[in-house]
């Protein structure tokens, strides 16, 4: 019993020192904040709460990286939801390069879209 208590206290101390947190605010990621014309607008490295409450203007003002990904798979596009956490890998050419269209926010063709759990 004492051994389990000491082990639990050690794990808790390590967690506190390393900065881990059970708070949903601490878990940041890339979230879909809008969908339109086969494109998903993704805000990078934000909290779930910010993805639900912040406007495009708020995110832009706070210098949050925003990228429009063009989703070529219509079925996948229809399944994706605003507020969903994703990891998007850009589509590349034969040289391993991807094209960033000069717009604000920039547009990139999505290669793979991984849907993540919060």
mmCIF file with all atom_site columns, N, CA, C and O in Angstrom, residues 6-40:
data_model
loop_
_atom_site.group_PDB
_atom_site.id
_atom_site.type_symbol
_atom_site.label_atom_id
_atom_site.label_alt_id
_atom_site.label_comp_id
_atom_site.label_asym_id
_atom_site.label_entity_id
_atom_site.label_seq_id
_atom_site.pdbx_PDB_ins_code
_atom_site.Cartn_x
_atom_site.Cartn_y
_atom_site.Cartn_z
_atom_site.occupancy
_atom_site.B_iso_or_equiv
_atom_site.pdbx_formal_charge
_atom_site.auth_seq_id
_atom_site.auth_comp_id
_atom_site.auth_asym_id
_atom_site.auth_atom_id
_atom_site.pdbx_PDB_model_num
ATOM 1   N N  . UNK A 1 6  ? 3.603   5.942  -2.664  1.00 0.00 ? 6  UNK A N  1
ATOM 2   C CA . UNK A 1 6  ? 4.856   6.620  -3.027  1.00 0.00 ? 6  UNK A CA 1
ATOM 3   C C  . UNK A 1 6  ? 4.971   6.720  -4.542  1.00 0.00 ? 6  UNK A C  1
ATOM 4   O O  . UNK A 1 6  ? 5.337   7.759  -5.081  1.00 0.00 ? 6  UNK A O  1
ATOM 5   N N  . UNK A 1 7  ? 4.632   5.632  -5.243  1.00 0.00 ? 7  UNK A N  1
ATOM 6   C CA . UNK A 1 7  ? 4.688   5.634  -6.701  1.00 0.00 ? 7  UNK A CA 1
ATOM 7   C C  . UNK A 1 7  ? 3.718   6.670  -7.280  1.00 0.00 ? 7  UNK A C  1
ATOM 8   O O  . UNK A 1 7  ? 4.064   7.437  -8.176  1.00 0.00 ? 7  UNK A O  1
ATOM 9   N N  . UNK A 1 8  ? 2.511   6.734  -6.729  1.00 0.00 ? 8  UNK A N  1
ATOM 10  C CA . UNK A 1 8  ? 1.523   7.719  -7.188  1.00 0.00 ? 8  UNK A CA 1
ATOM 11  C C  . UNK A 1 8  ? 1.989   9.139  -6.961  1.00 0.00 ? 8  UNK A C  1
ATOM 12  O O  . UNK A 1 8  ? 1.848   10.005 -7.819  1.00 0.00 ? 8  UNK A O  1
ATOM 13  N N  . UNK A 1 9  ? 2.582   9.398  -5.812  1.00 0.00 ? 9  UNK A N  1
ATOM 14  C CA . UNK A 1 9  ? 3.092   10.737 -5.503  1.00 0.00 ? 9  UNK A CA 1
ATOM 15  C C  . UNK A 1 9  ? 4.242   11.093 -6.439  1.00 0.00 ? 9  UNK A C  1
ATOM 16  O O  . UNK A 1 9  ? 4.344   12.230 -6.901  1.00 0.00 ? 9  UNK A O  1
ATOM 17  N N  . UNK A 1 10 ? 5.088   10.127 -6.771  1.00 0.00 ? 10 UNK A N  1
ATOM 18  C CA . UNK A 1 10 ? 6.210   10.376 -7.674  1.00 0.00 ? 10 UNK A CA 1
ATOM 19  C C  . UNK A 1 10 ? 5.708   10.716 -9.081  1.00 0.00 ? 10 UNK A C  1
ATOM 20  O O  . UNK A 1 10 ? 6.201   11.651 -9.723  1.00 0.00 ? 10 UNK A O  1
ATOM 21  N N  . UNK A 1 11 ? 4.721   9.971  -9.552  1.00 0.00 ? 11 UNK A N  1
ATOM 22  C CA . UNK A 1 11 ? 4.148   10.237 -10.881 1.00 0.00 ? 11 UNK A CA 1
ATOM 23  C C  . UNK A 1 11 ? 3.515   11.623 -10.910 1.00 0.00 ? 11 UNK A C  1
ATOM 24  O O  . UNK A 1 11 ? 3.707   12.392 -11.861 1.00 0.00 ? 11 UNK A O  1
ATOM 25  N N  . UNK A 1 12 ? 2.789   11.972 -9.873  1.00 0.00 ? 12 UNK A N  1
ATOM 26  C CA . UNK A 1 12 ? 2.165   13.289 -9.787  1.00 0.00 ? 12 UNK A CA 1
ATOM 27  C C  . UNK A 1 12 ? 3.218   14.398 -9.778  1.00 0.00 ? 12 UNK A C  1
ATOM 28  O O  . UNK A 1 12 ? 3.080   15.403 -10.479 1.00 0.00 ? 12 UNK A O  1
ATOM 29  N N  . UNK A 1 13 ? 4.278   14.213 -9.033  1.00 0.00 ? 13 UNK A N  1
ATOM 30  C CA . UNK A 1 13 ? 5.347   15.218 -8.964  1.00 0.00 ? 13 UNK A CA 1
ATOM 31  C C  . UNK A 1 13 ? 6.032   15.382 -10.316 1.00 0.00 ? 13 UNK A C  1
ATOM 32  O O  . UNK A 1 13 ? 6.286   16.503 -10.766 1.00 0.00 ? 13 UNK A O  1
ATOM 33  N N  . UNK A 1 14 ? 6.295   14.282 -11.002 1.00 0.00 ? 14 UNK A N  1
ATOM 34  C CA . UNK A 1 14 ? 6.926   14.352 -12.324 1.00 0.00 ? 14 UNK A CA 1
ATOM 35  C C  . UNK A 1 14 ? 6.010   15.075 -13.294 1.00 0.00 ? 14 UNK A C  1
ATOM 36  O O  . UNK A 1 14 ? 6.447   15.919 -14.075 1.00 0.00 ? 14 UNK A O  1
ATOM 37  N N  . UNK A 1 15 ? 4.736   14.762 -13.245 1.00 0.00 ? 15 UNK A N  1
ATOM 38  C CA . UNK A 1 15 ? 3.763   15.407 -14.133 1.00 0.00 ? 15 UNK A CA 1
ATOM 39  C C  . UNK A 1 15 ? 3.720   16.911 -13.884 1.00 0.00 ? 15 UNK A C  1
ATOM 40  O O  . UNK A 1 15 ? 3.730   17.702 -14.816 1.00 0.00 ? 15 UNK A O  1
ATOM 41  N N  . UNK A 1 16 ? 3.708   17.299 -12.629 1.00 0.00 ? 16 UNK A N  1
ATOM 42  C CA . UNK A 1 16 ? 3.654   18.727 -12.296 1.00 0.00 ? 16 UNK A CA 1
ATOM 43  C C  . UNK A 1 16 ? 4.930   19.439 -12.745 1.00 0.00 ? 16 UNK A C  1
ATOM 44  O O  . UNK A 1 16 ? 4.880   20.543 -13.280 1.00 0.00 ? 16 UNK A O  1
ATOM 45  N N  . UNK A 1 17 ? 6.074   18.817 -12.556 1.00 0.00 ? 17 UNK A N  1
ATOM 46  C CA . UNK A 1 17 ? 7.345   19.423 -12.945 1.00 0.00 ? 17 UNK A CA 1
ATOM 47  C C  . UNK A 1 17 ? 7.503   19.521 -14.456 1.00 0.00 ? 17 UNK A C  1
ATOM 48  O O  . UNK A 1 17 ? 8.098   20.458 -14.968 1.00 0.00 ? 17 UNK A O  1
ATOM 49  N N  . UNK A 1 18 ? 6.951   18.537 -15.184 1.00 0.00 ? 18 UNK A N  1
ATOM 50  C CA . UNK A 1 18 ? 7.090   18.551 -16.640 1.00 0.00 ? 18 UNK A CA 1
ATOM 51  C C  . UNK A 1 18 ? 6.033   19.411 -17.315 1.00 0.00 ? 18 UNK A C  1
ATOM 52  O O  . UNK A 1 18 ? 6.071   19.615 -18.515 1.00 0.00 ? 18 UNK A O  1
ATOM 53  N N  . UNK A 1 19 ? 5.059   19.895 -16.542 1.00 0.00 ? 19 UNK A N  1
ATOM 54  C CA . UNK A 1 19 ? 4.062   20.812 -17.095 1.00 0.00 ? 19 UNK A CA 1
ATOM 55  C C  . UNK A 1 19 ? 2.867   20.133 -17.716 1.00 0.00 ? 19 UNK A C  1
ATOM 56  O O  . UNK A 1 19 ? 2.101   20.765 -18.431 1.00 0.00 ? 19 UNK A O  1
ATOM 57  N N  . UNK A 1 20 ? 2.677   18.839 -17.495 1.00 0.00 ? 20 UNK A N  1
ATOM 58  C CA . UNK A 1 20 ? 1.494   18.209 -18.077 1.00 0.00 ? 20 UNK A CA 1
ATOM 59  C C  . UNK A 1 20 ? 0.256   18.609 -17.290 1.00 0.00 ? 20 UNK A C  1
ATOM 60  O O  . UNK A 1 20 ? 0.326   18.956 -16.126 1.00 0.00 ? 20 UNK A O  1
ATOM 61  N N  . UNK A 1 21 ? -0.862  18.562 -17.971 1.00 0.00 ? 21 UNK A N  1
ATOM 62  C CA . UNK A 1 21 ? -2.098  19.029 -17.353 1.00 0.00 ? 21 UNK A CA 1
ATOM 63  C C  . UNK A 1 21 ? -3.269  18.230 -17.888 1.00 0.00 ? 21 UNK A C  1
ATOM 64  O O  . UNK A 1 21 ? -3.278  17.833 -19.041 1.00 0.00 ? 21 UNK A O  1
ATOM 65  N N  . UNK A 1 22 ? -4.262  18.017 -17.067 1.00 0.00 ? 22 UNK A N  1
ATOM 66  C CA . UNK A 1 22 ? -5.475  17.325 -17.500 1.00 0.00 ? 22 UNK A CA 1
ATOM 67  C C  . UNK A 1 22 ? -6.472  18.306 -18.093 1.00 0.00 ? 22 UNK A C  1
ATOM 68  O O  . UNK A 1 22 ? -7.514  17.931 -18.570 1.00 0.00 ? 22 UNK A O  1
ATOM 69  N N  . UNK A 1 23 ? -6.164  19.570 -18.060 1.00 0.00 ? 23 UNK A N  1
ATOM 70  C CA . UNK A 1 23 ? -7.057  20.611 -18.552 1.00 0.00 ? 23 UNK A CA 1
ATOM 71  C C  . UNK A 1 23 ? -7.206  20.536 -20.060 1.00 0.00 ? 23 UNK A C  1
ATOM 72  O O  . UNK A 1 23 ? -6.224  20.429 -20.785 1.00 0.00 ? 23 UNK A O  1
ATOM 73  N N  . UNK A 1 24 ? -8.458  20.626 -20.594 1.00 0.00 ? 24 UNK A N  1
ATOM 74  C CA . UNK A 1 24 ? -8.643  20.623 -22.035 1.00 0.00 ? 24 UNK A CA 1
ATOM 75  C C  . UNK A 1 24 ? -7.979  21.834 -22.691 1.00 0.00 ? 24 UNK A C  1
ATOM 76  O O  . UNK A 1 24 ? -7.634  21.804 -23.853 1.00 0.00 ? 24 UNK A O  1
ATOM 77  N N  . UNK A 1 25 ? -7.797  22.895 -21.933 1.00 0.00 ? 25 UNK A N  1
ATOM 78  C CA . UNK A 1 25 ? -7.171  24.102 -22.461 1.00 0.00 ? 25 UNK A CA 1
ATOM 79  C C  . UNK A 1 25 ? -5.718  23.835 -22.851 1.00 0.00 ? 25 UNK A C  1
ATOM 80  O O  . UNK A 1 25 ? -5.188  24.458 -23.755 1.00 0.00 ? 25 UNK A O  1
ATOM 81  N N  . UNK A 1 26 ? -5.078  22.888 -22.154 1.00 0.00 ? 26 UNK A N  1
ATOM 82  C CA . UNK A 1 26 ? -3.671  22.593 -22.414 1.00 0.00 ? 26 UNK A CA 1
ATOM 83  C C  . UNK A 1 26 ? -3.475  21.809 -23.702 1.00 0.00 ? 26 UNK A C  1
ATOM 84  O O  . UNK A 1 26 ? -2.401  21.813 -24.270 1.00 0.00 ? 26 UNK A O  1
ATOM 85  N N  . UNK A 1 27 ? -4.507  21.112 -24.156 1.00 0.00 ? 27 UNK A N  1
ATOM 86  C CA . UNK A 1 27 ? -4.400  20.286 -25.350 1.00 0.00 ? 27 UNK A CA 1
ATOM 87  C C  . UNK A 1 27 ? -4.691  21.122 -26.582 1.00 0.00 ? 27 UNK A C  1
ATOM 88  O O  . UNK A 1 27 ? -5.847  21.372 -26.903 1.00 0.00 ? 27 UNK A O  1
ATOM 89  N N  . UNK A 1 28 ? -3.652  21.535 -27.250 1.00 0.00 ? 28 UNK A N  1
ATOM 90  C CA . UNK A 1 28 ? -3.831  22.334 -28.453 1.00 0.00 ? 28 UNK A CA 1
ATOM 91  C C  . UNK A 1 28 ? -3.660  21.465 -29.681 1.00 0.00 ? 28 UNK A C  1
ATOM 92  O O  . UNK A 1 28 ? -3.053  20.406 -29.628 1.00 0.00 ? 28 UNK A O  1
ATOM 93  N N  . UNK A 1 29 ? -4.195  21.935 -30.775 1.00 0.00 ? 29 UNK A N  1
ATOM 94  C CA . UNK A 1 29 ? -4.082  21.197 -32.026 1.00 0.00 ? 29 UNK A CA 1
ATOM 95  C C  . UNK A 1 29 ? -4.564  22.052 -33.176 1.00 0.00 ? 29 UNK A C  1
ATOM 96  O O  . UNK A 1 29 ? -4.760  23.261 -33.041 1.00 0.00 ? 29 UNK A O  1
ATOM 97  N N  . UNK A 1 30 ? -4.759  21.407 -34.306 1.00 0.00 ? 30 UNK A N  1
ATOM 98  C CA . UNK A 1 30 ? -5.229  22.075 -35.517 1.00 0.00 ? 30 UNK A CA 1
ATOM 99  C C  . UNK A 1 30 ? -6.709  21.741 -35.695 1.00 0.00 ? 30 UNK A C  1
ATOM 100 O O  . UNK A 1 30 ? -7.067  20.561 -35.775 1.00 0.00 ? 30 UNK A O  1
ATOM 101 N N  . UNK A 1 31 ? -7.532  22.782 -35.744 1.00 0.00 ? 31 UNK A N  1
ATOM 102 C CA . UNK A 1 31 ? -8.987  22.594 -35.794 1.00 0.00 ? 31 UNK A CA 1
ATOM 103 C C  . UNK A 1 31 ? -9.594  23.219 -37.043 1.00 0.00 ? 31 UNK A C  1
ATOM 104 O O  . UNK A 1 31 ? -9.177  24.304 -37.470 1.00 0.00 ? 31 UNK A O  1
ATOM 105 N N  . UNK A 1 32 ? -10.598 22.541 -37.586 1.00 0.00 ? 32 UNK A N  1
ATOM 106 C CA . UNK A 1 32 ? -11.368 23.083 -38.710 1.00 0.00 ? 32 UNK A CA 1
ATOM 107 C C  . UNK A 1 32 ? -12.281 24.160 -38.150 1.00 0.00 ? 32 UNK A C  1
ATOM 108 O O  . UNK A 1 32 ? -13.070 23.901 -37.244 1.00 0.00 ? 32 UNK A O  1
ATOM 109 N N  . UNK A 1 33 ? -12.159 25.386 -38.675 1.00 0.00 ? 33 UNK A N  1
ATOM 110 C CA . UNK A 1 33 ? -13.018 26.464 -38.178 1.00 0.00 ? 33 UNK A CA 1
ATOM 111 C C  . UNK A 1 33 ? -14.070 26.893 -39.190 1.00 0.00 ? 33 UNK A C  1
ATOM 112 O O  . UNK A 1 33 ? -14.995 27.608 -38.844 1.00 0.00 ? 33 UNK A O  1
ATOM 113 N N  . UNK A 1 34 ? -13.919 26.462 -40.457 1.00 0.00 ? 34 UNK A N  1
ATOM 114 C CA . UNK A 1 34 ? -14.987 26.702 -41.440 1.00 0.00 ? 34 UNK A CA 1
ATOM 115 C C  . UNK A 1 34 ? -14.790 25.777 -42.632 1.00 0.00 ? 34 UNK A C  1
ATOM 116 O O  . UNK A 1 34 ? -13.717 25.217 -42.835 1.00 0.00 ? 34 UNK A O  1
ATOM 117 N N  . UNK A 1 35 ? -15.864 25.629 -43.409 1.00 0.00 ? 35 UNK A N  1
ATOM 118 C CA . UNK A 1 35 ? -15.863 24.806 -44.619 1.00 0.00 ? 35 UNK A CA 1
ATOM 119 C C  . UNK A 1 35 ? -16.601 25.571 -45.706 1.00 0.00 ? 35 UNK A C  1
ATOM 120 O O  . UNK A 1 35 ? -17.652 26.137 -45.446 1.00 0.00 ? 35 UNK A O  1
ATOM 121 N N  . UNK A 1 36 ? -16.041 25.529 -46.928 1.00 0.00 ? 36 UNK A N  1
ATOM 122 C CA . UNK A 1 36 ? -16.718 26.188 -48.052 1.00 0.00 ? 36 UNK A CA 1
ATOM 123 C C  . UNK A 1 36 ? -16.047 25.784 -49.351 1.00 0.00 ? 36 UNK A C  1
ATOM 124 O O  . UNK A 1 36 ? -14.809 25.787 -49.448 1.00 0.00 ? 36 UNK A O  1
ATOM 125 N N  . UNK A 1 37 ? -16.840 25.443 -50.357 1.00 0.00 ? 37 UNK A N  1
ATOM 126 C CA . UNK A 1 37 ? -16.345 25.156 -51.705 1.00 0.00 ? 37 UNK A CA 1
ATOM 127 C C  . UNK A 1 37 ? -15.191 24.154 -51.728 1.00 0.00 ? 37 UNK A C  1
ATOM 128 O O  . UNK A 1 37 ? -14.127 24.423 -52.317 1.00 0.00 ? 37 UNK A O  1
ATOM 129 N N  . UNK A 1 38 ? -15.378 22.997 -51.100 1.00 0.00 ? 38 UNK A N  1
ATOM 130 C CA . UNK A 1 38 ? -14.376 21.930 -51.057 1.00 0.00 ? 38 UNK A CA 1
ATOM 131 C C  . UNK A 1 38 ? -13.089 22.333 -50.329 1.00 0.00 ? 38 UNK A C  1
ATOM 132 O O  . UNK A 1 38 ? -12.043 21.731 -50.525 1.00 0.00 ? 38 UNK A O  1
ATOM 133 N N  . UNK A 1 39 ? -13.168 23.369 -49.496 1.00 0.00 ? 39 UNK A N  1
ATOM 134 C CA . UNK A 1 39 ? -12.006 23.810 -48.711 1.00 0.00 ? 39 UNK A CA 1
ATOM 135 C C  . UNK A 1 39 ? -12.369 23.780 -47.234 1.00 0.00 ? 39 UNK A C  1
ATOM 136 O O  . UNK A 1 39 ? -13.491 24.099 -46.848 1.00 0.00 ? 39 UNK A O  1
ATOM 137 N N  . UNK A 1 40 ? -11.365 23.418 -46.435 1.00 0.00 ? 40 UNK A N  1
ATOM 138 C CA . UNK A 1 40 ? -11.519 23.522 -44.986 1.00 0.00 ? 40 UNK A CA 1
ATOM 139 C C  . UNK A 1 40 ? -10.504 24.552 -44.505 1.00 0.00 ? 40 UNK A C  1
ATOM 140 O O  . UNK A 1 40 ? -9.351  24.553 -44.931 1.00 0.00 ? 40 UNK A O  1
#
